[in-house]
mmCIF file of C-alpha atoms in Angstrom:
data_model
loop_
_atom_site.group_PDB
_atom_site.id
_atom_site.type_symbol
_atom_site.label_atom_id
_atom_site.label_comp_id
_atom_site.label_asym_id
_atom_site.label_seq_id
_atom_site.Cartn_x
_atom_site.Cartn_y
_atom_site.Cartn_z
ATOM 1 C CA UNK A 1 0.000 0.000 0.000
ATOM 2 C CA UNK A 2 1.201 3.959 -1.082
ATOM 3 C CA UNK A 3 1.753 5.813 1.617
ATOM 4 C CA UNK A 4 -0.833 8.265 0.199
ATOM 5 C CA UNK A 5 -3.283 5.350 0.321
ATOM 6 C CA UNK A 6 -2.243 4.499 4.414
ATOM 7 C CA UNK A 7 -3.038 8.311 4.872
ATOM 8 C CA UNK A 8 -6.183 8.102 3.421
ATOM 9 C CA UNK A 9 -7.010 4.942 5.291
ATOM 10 C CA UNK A 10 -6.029 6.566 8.558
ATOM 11 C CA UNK A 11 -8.286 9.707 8.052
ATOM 12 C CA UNK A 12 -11.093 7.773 6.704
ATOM 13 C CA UNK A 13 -10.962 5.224 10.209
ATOM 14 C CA UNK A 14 -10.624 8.823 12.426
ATOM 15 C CA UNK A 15 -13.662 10.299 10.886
ATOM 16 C CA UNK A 16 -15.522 7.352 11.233
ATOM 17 C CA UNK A 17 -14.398 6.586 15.093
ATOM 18 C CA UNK A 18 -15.010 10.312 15.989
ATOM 19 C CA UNK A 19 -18.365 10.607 14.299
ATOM 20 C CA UNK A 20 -19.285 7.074 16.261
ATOM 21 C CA UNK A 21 -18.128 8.885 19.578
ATOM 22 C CA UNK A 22 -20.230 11.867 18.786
ATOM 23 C CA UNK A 23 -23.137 9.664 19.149
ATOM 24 C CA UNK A 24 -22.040 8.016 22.216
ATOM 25 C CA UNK A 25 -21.279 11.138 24.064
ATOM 26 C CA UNK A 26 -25.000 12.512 22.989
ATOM 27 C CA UNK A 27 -26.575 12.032 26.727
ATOM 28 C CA UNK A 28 -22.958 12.948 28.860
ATOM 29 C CA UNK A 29 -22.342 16.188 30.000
ATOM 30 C CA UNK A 30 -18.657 17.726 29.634
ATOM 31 C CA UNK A 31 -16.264 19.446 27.143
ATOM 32 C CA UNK A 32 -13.900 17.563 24.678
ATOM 33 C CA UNK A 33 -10.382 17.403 24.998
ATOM 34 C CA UNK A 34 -7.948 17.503 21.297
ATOM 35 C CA UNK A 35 -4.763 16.190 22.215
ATOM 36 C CA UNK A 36 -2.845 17.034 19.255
ATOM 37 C CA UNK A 37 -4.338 20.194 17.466
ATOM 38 C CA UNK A 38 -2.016 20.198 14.703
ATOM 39 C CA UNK A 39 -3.599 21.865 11.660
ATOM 40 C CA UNK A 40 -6.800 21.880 12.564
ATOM 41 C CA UNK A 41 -8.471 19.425 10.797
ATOM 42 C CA UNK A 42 -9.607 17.651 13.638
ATOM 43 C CA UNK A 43 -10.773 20.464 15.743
ATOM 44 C CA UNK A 44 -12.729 21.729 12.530
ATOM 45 C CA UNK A 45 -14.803 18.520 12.641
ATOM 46 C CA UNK A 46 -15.204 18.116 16.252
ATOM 47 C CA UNK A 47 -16.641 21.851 16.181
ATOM 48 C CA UNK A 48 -18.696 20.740 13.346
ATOM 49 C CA UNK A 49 -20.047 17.569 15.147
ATOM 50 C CA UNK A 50 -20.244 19.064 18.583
ATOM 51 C CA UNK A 51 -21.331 23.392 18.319
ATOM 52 C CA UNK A 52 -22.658 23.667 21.708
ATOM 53 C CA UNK A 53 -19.670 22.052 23.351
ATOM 54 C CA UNK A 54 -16.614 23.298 24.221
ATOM 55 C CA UNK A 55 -13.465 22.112 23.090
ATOM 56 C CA UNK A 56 -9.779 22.633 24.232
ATOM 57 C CA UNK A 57 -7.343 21.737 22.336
ATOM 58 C CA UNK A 58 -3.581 21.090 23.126
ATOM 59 C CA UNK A 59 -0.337 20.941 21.769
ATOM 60 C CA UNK A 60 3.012 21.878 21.933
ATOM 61 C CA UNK A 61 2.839 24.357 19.089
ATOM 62 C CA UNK A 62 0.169 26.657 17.039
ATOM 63 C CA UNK A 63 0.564 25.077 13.161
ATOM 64 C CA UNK A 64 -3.419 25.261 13.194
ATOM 65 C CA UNK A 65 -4.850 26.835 10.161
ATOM 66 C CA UNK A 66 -5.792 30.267 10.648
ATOM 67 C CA UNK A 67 -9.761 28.625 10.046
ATOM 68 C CA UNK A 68 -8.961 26.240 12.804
ATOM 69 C CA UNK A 69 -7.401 28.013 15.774
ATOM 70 C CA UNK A 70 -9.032 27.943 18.699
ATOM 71 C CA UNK A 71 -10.283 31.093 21.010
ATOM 72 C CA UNK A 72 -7.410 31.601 23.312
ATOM 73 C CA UNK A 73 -9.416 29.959 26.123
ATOM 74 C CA UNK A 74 -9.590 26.866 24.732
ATOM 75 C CA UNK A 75 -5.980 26.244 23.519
ATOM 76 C CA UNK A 76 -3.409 24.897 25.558
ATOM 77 C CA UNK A 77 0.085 25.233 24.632
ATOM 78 C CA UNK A 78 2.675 23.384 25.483
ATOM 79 C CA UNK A 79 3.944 19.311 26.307
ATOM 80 C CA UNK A 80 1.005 17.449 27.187
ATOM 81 C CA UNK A 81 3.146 16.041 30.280
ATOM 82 C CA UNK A 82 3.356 19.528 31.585
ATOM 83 C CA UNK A 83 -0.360 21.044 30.812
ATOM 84 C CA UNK A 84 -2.341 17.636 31.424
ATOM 85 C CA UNK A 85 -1.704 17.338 35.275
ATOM 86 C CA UNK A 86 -3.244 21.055 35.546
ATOM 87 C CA UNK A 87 -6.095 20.590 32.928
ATOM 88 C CA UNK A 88 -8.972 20.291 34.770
ATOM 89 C CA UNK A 89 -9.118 23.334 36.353
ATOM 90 C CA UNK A 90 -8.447 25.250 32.466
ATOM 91 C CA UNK A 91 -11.335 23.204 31.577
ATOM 92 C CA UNK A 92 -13.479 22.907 34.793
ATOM 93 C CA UNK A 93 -15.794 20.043 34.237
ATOM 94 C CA UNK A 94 -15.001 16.184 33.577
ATOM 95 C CA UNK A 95 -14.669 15.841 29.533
ATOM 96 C CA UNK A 96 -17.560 13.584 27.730
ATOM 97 C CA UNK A 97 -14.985 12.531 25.007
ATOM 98 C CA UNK A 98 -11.200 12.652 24.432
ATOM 99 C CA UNK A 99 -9.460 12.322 20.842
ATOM 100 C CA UNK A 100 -5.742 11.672 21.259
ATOM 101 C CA UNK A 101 -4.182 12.199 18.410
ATOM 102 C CA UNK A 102 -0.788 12.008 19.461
ATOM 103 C CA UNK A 103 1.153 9.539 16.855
ATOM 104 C CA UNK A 104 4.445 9.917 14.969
ATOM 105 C CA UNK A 105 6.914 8.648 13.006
ATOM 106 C CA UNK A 106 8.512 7.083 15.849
ATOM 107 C CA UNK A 107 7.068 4.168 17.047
ATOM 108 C CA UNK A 108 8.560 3.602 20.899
ATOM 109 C CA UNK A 109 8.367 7.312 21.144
ATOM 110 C CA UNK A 110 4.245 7.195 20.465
ATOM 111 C CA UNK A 111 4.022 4.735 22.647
ATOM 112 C CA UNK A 112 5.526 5.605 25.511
ATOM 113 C CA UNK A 113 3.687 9.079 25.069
ATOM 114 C CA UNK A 114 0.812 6.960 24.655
ATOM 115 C CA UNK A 115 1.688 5.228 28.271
ATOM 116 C CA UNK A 116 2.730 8.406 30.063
ATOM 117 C CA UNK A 117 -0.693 10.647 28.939
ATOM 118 C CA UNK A 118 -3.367 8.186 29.636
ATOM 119 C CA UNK A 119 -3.519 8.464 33.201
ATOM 120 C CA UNK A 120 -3.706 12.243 33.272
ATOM 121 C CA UNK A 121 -6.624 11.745 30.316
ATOM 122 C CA UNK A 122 -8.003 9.238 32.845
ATOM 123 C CA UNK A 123 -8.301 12.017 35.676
ATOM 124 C CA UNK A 124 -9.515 14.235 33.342
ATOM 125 C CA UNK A 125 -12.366 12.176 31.722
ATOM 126 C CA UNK A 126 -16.251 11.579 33.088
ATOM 127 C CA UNK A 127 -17.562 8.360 34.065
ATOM 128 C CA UNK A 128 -19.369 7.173 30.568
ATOM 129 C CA UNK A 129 -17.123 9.337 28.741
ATOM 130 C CA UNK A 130 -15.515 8.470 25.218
ATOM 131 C CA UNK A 131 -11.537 7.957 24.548
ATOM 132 C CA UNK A 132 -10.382 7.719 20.812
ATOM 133 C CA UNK A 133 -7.025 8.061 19.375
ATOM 134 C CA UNK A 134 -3.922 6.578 17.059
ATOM 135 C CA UNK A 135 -2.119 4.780 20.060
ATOM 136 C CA UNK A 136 -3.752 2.256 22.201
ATOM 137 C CA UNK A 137 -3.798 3.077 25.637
ATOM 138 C CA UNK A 138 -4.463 0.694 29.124
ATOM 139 C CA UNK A 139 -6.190 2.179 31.662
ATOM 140 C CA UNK A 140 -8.144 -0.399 34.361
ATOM 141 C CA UNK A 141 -11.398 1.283 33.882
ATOM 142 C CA UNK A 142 -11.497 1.699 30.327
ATOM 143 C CA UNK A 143 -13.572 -0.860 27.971
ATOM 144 C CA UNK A 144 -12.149 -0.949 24.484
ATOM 145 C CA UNK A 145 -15.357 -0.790 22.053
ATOM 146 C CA UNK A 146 -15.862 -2.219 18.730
ATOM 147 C CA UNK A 147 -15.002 0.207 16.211
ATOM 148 C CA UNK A 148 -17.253 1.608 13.126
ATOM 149 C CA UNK A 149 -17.792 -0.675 10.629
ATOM 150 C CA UNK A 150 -14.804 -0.145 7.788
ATOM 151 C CA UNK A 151 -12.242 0.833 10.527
ATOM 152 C CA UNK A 152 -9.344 -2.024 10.625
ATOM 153 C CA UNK A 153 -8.379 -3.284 14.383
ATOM 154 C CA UNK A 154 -5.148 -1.535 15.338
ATOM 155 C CA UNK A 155 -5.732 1.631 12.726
ATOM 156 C CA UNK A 156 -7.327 3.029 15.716
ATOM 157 C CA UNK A 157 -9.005 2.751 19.377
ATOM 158 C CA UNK A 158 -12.039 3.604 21.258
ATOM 159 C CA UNK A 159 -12.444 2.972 25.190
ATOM 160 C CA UNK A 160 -15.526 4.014 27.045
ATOM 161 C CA UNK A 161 -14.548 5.190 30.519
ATOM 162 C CA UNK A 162 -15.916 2.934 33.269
#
């Protein structure tokens, strides 16, 4: 397979899984947390799916689009092992849903980002809430939930918070 074609795979399985945890979040209360603004893309659709919520989005740099930067109030810059620990008080309610996307070109570095951020997402998360992302992620009191139909196992993950 092309790399083109992976890419395409990989956005095609992220705006299936997000539009599936749209409709699982629809009765639970809370904001949602972007791990990984990027350019925007993302946070575009999320803000498409979701208008009356808020979202805050982090990362360790603004690359966003100018069409996809947050308000100041909902961005969070910097490493996501320095701003998580503090996050619930920027966003000051337990979060319904959680897309992590937080992969890279370097496999044992994802990884162990992937290992190191999930608890803090776990603190940060309501009970019912919704955890997507590109790196699997083991937390006790998570479920991992079938994904949307077209999504290939390990192309990306979705945990319901127990």
């Amino acid at each position: 397979m092309s790399r083109l074609d992976s890419f395409i795979r990989r956005l095609e399985a992220q705006r299936r899984c997000l539009d599936r945890a749209a409709e699982l979040i629809a009765g639970i209360a809370g904001p949602v947390i972007e791990l990984g603004l990027g350019n925007g893309r993302t946070f575009d659709h999320l803000r498409t799916l979701m208008p009356a919520r808020a979202i805050f989005a982090f990362d360790r740099q603004m690359s966003a689009h100018p069409s996809c930067v947050p308000e100041d109030k909902f961005f969070v810059l910097g490493d996501f092992e320095d701003t998580l620990p503090g996050a619930f008080e920027r966003i000051g309610a337990a979060a319904a849903l959680c897309h992590a996307d937080i992969g890279s070109g370097d496999k044992n570095g994802s990884a162990a980002l992937a290992r190191a951020v999930a608890p803090m997402i776990d603190r940060l998360m309501a009970a019912g809430g919704i955890v997507l992302g590109d790196q699997p992620m083991t937390i006790d009191r998570w479920a991992s939930l079938p994904l949307p139909d077209g999504v290939e196992a390990g192309r990306y993950f979705l945990y319901r918070v127990g």
